[in-house]
Coordinates of C-alpha atoms in Angstrom, one line a residue:
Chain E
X1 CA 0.0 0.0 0.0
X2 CA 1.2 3.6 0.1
X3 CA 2.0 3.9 3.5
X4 CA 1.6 1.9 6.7
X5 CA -2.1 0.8 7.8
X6 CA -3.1 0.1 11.0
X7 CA -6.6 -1.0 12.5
X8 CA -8.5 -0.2 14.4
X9 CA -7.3 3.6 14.6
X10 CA -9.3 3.1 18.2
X11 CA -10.4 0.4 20.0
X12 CA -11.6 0.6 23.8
X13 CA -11.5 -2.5 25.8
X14 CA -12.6 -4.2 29.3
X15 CA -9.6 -4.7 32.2
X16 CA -8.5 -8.3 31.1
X17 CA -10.1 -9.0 27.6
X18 CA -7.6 -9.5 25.0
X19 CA -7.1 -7.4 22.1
X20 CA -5.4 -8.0 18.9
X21 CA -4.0 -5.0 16.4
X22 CA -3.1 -5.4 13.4
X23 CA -0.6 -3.9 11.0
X24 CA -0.4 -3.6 7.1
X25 CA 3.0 -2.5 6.6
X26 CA 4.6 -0.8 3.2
X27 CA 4.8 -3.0 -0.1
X28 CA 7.9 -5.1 0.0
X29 CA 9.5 -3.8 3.4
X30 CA 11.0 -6.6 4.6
X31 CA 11.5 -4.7 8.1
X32 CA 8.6 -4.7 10.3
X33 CA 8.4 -2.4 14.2
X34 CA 5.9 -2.2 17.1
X35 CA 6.1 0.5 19.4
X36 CA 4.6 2.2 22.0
X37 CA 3.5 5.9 23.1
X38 CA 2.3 6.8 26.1
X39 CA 0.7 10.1 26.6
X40 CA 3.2 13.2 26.6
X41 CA 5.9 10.5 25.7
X42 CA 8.2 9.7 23.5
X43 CA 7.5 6.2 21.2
X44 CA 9.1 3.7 23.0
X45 CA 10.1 0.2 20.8
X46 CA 8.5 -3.1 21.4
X47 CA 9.3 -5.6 18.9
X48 CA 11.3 -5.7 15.3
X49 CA 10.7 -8.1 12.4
X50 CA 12.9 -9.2 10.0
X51 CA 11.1 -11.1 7.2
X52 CA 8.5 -13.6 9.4
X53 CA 10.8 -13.8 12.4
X54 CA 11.1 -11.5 15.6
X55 CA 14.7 -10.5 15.7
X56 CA 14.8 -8.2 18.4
X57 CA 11.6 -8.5 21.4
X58 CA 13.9 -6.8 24.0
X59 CA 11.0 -4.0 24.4
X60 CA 8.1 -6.6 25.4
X61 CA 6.7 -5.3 28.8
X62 CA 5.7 -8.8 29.9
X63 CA 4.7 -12.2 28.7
X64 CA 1.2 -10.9 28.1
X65 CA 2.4 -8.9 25.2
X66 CA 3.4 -10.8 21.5
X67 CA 3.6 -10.5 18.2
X68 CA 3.3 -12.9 14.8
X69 CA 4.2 -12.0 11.1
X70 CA 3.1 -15.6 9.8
X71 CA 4.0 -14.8 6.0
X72 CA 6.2 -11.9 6.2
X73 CA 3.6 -8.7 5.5
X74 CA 0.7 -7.8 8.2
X75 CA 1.7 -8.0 11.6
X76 CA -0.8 -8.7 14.9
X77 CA 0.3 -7.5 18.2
X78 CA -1.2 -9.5 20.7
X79 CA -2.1 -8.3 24.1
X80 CA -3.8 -10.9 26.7
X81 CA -5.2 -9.8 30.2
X82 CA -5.1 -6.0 29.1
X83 CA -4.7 -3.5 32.2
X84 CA -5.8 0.1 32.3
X85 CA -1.7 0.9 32.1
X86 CA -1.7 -0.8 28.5
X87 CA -3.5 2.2 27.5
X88 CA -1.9 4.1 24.8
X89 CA -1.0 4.7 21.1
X90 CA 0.7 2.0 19.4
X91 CA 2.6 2.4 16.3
X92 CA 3.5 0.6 13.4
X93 CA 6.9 0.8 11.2
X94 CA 8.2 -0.3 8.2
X95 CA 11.6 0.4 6.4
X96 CA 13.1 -1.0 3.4
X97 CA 16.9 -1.7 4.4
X98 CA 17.5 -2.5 7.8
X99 CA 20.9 -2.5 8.7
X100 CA 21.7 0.3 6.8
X101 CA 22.8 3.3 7.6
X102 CA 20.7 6.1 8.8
X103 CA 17.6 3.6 7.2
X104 CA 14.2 5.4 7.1
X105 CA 11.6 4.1 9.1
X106 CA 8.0 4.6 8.2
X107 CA 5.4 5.1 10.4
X108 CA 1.4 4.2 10.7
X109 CA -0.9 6.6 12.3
X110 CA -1.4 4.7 15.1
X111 CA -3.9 2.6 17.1
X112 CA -5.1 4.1 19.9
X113 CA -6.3 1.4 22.7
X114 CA -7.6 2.2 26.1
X115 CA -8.4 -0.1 28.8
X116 CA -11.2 0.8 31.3
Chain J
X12 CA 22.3 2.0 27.0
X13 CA 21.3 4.8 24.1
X14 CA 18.8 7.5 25.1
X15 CA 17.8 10.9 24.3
X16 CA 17.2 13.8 26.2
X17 CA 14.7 16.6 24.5
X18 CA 14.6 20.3 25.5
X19 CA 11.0 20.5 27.7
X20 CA 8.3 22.0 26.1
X21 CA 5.9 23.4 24.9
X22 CA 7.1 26.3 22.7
X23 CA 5.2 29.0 21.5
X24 CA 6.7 31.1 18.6
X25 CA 5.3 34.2 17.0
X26 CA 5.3 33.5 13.1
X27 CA 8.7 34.3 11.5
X28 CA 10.2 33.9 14.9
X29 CA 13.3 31.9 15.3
X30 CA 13.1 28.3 16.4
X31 CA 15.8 26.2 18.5
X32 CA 14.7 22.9 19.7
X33 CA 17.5 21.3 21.8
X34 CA 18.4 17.3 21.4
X35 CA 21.4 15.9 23.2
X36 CA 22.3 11.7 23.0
X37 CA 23.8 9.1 24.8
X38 CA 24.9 6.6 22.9
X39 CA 28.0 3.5 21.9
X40 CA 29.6 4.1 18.7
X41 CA 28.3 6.5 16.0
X42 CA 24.4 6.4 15.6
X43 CA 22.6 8.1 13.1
X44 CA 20.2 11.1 14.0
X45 CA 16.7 11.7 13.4
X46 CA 14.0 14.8 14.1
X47 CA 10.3 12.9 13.7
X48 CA 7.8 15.1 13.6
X49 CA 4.0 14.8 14.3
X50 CA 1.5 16.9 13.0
X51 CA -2.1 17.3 14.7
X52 CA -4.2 14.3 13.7
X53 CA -1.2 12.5 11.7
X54 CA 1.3 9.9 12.4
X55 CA 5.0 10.7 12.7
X56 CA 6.8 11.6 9.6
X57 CA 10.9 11.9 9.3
X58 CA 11.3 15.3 9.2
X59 CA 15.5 15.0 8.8
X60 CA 18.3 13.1 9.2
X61 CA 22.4 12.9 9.3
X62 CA 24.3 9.9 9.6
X63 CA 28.1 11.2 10.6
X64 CA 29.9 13.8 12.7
X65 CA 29.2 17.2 10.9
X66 CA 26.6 16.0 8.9
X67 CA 23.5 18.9 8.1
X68 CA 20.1 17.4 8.0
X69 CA 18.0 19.7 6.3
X70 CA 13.9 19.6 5.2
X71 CA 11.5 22.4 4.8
X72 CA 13.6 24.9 6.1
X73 CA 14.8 22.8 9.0
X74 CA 18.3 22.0 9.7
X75 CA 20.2 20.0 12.2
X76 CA 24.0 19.2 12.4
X77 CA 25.5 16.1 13.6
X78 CA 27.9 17.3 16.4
X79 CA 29.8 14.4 18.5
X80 CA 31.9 16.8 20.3
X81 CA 28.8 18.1 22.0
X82 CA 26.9 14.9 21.4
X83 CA 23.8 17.4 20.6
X84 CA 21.3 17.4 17.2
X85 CA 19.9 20.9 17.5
X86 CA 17.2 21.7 15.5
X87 CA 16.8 24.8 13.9
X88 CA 14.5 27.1 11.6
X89 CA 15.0 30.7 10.9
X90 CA 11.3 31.8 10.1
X91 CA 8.3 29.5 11.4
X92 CA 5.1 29.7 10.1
X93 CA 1.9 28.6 11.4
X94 CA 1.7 25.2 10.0
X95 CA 4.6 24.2 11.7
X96 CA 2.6 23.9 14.6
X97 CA 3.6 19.8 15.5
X98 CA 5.2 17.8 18.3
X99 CA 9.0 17.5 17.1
X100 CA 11.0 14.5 18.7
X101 CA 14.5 13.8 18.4
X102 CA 15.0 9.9 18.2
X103 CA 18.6 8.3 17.3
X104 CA 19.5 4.6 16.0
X105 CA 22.7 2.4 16.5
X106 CA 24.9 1.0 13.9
X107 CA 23.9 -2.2 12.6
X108 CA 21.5 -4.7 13.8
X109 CA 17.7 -3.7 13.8
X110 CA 18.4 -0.2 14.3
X111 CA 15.4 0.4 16.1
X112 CA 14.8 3.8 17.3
X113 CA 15.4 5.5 20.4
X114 CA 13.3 8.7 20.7
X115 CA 12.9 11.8 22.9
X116 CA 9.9 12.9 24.9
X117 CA 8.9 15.3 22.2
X118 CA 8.8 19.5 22.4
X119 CA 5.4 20.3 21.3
X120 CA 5.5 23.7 19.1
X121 CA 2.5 26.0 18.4
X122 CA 3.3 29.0 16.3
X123 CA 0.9 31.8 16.3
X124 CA -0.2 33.9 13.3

């Protein structure tokens, strides 16, 4: 697509349902990010895909967050027994060239969840 | 680790007023630099970026340099107008590997007509 798609743009849930987000990221990036941003924050990473596999998950909270990217495109973050301090934005990337230098990274507009 | 520390905002300019936004980094090695910026109702978009000691980023009138004595990322614009109103936020990447970024807490600008 033209640019990174994410859905739903906002979704409110319960204190422990689970939620699932999904990301559409840029034809043929091979490079896939989750982050998070937390009101008057900065985006702070979660996850990085390289092709289907999660090469770098250092930024998972907890075990109740994961991620899949089954055939290498869209990417579902996962969140199980949400809590109200889940709430926040979470953004989708995409770049073209990871490993290279000063690589662009492309961002969705965002789903914004919030747990009451 | 890396991190990134953001002059505190928000900022409001006049239009035509000059804009500093301060960026300073921690960081191993030589990352590359990044201002993100993110307008109302939009997601973030790279603004600019340098890659190397003395290195100008420069976009829409913007322009950071790329000073490791310092270990700053200034950004700078010598007239703003009104729709540069945005959140800005400094972010910075390491060498290699998944290069994820590492960003700022944002300086949120409004610049009034």
């Amino acid at each position: 697509g033209a640019g990174v798609s994410q859905t739903p743009s906002n979704k409110v849930t319960e204190k422990g349902k689970y939620v699932e987000l999904r990301c559409d990221p840029i034809s043929g990036h091979t490079a896939l990010y989750w982050y998070r941003q937390s009101l008057g924050q900065g985006p702070e990473f979660l996850i990085y895909f390289q092709g289907t596999g999660a090469a770098d998950d250092s930024g998972l909270p907890n075990d109740r967050f994961f991620a899949v990217r089954p055939e290498g495109s869209v990417s579902t973050l996962k969140i199980q027994r949400t809590e109200r301090g889940d709430s926040a934005v979470y953004l989708c990337a995409s770049s073209h060239f990871p490993g290279a230098t000063g690589n662009t990274i492309y961002f969705g507009e965002g789903s914004w969840l919030t747990v009451v | 680790g890396n991190s990134v520390t953001q002059m505190e905002g928000p900022v409001t300019l006049s239009e035509e007023a000059f804009l500093t936004i301060n960026c300073t980094y921690t960081a191993t090695g030589y990352p590359s630099l990044f201002w993100y910026v993110q307008y109302p109702g939009e997601g973030l978009q790279l603004l600019l970026k340098a890659t190397k000691a003395d290195d100008k980023g420069s976009n829409k009138g913007f322009e950071a340099t790329y000073r490791k004595e310092t270990t700053s990322f200034h950004l700078e614009k010598g007239s703003v107008q009104v729709s540069d109103s945005a959140v800005y936020f400094c972010a910075l990447s390491g060498k290699g590997g998944s290069e994820k970024l590492v960003f700022g807490k944002g300086t949120k600008l409004t610049v009034n007509p």
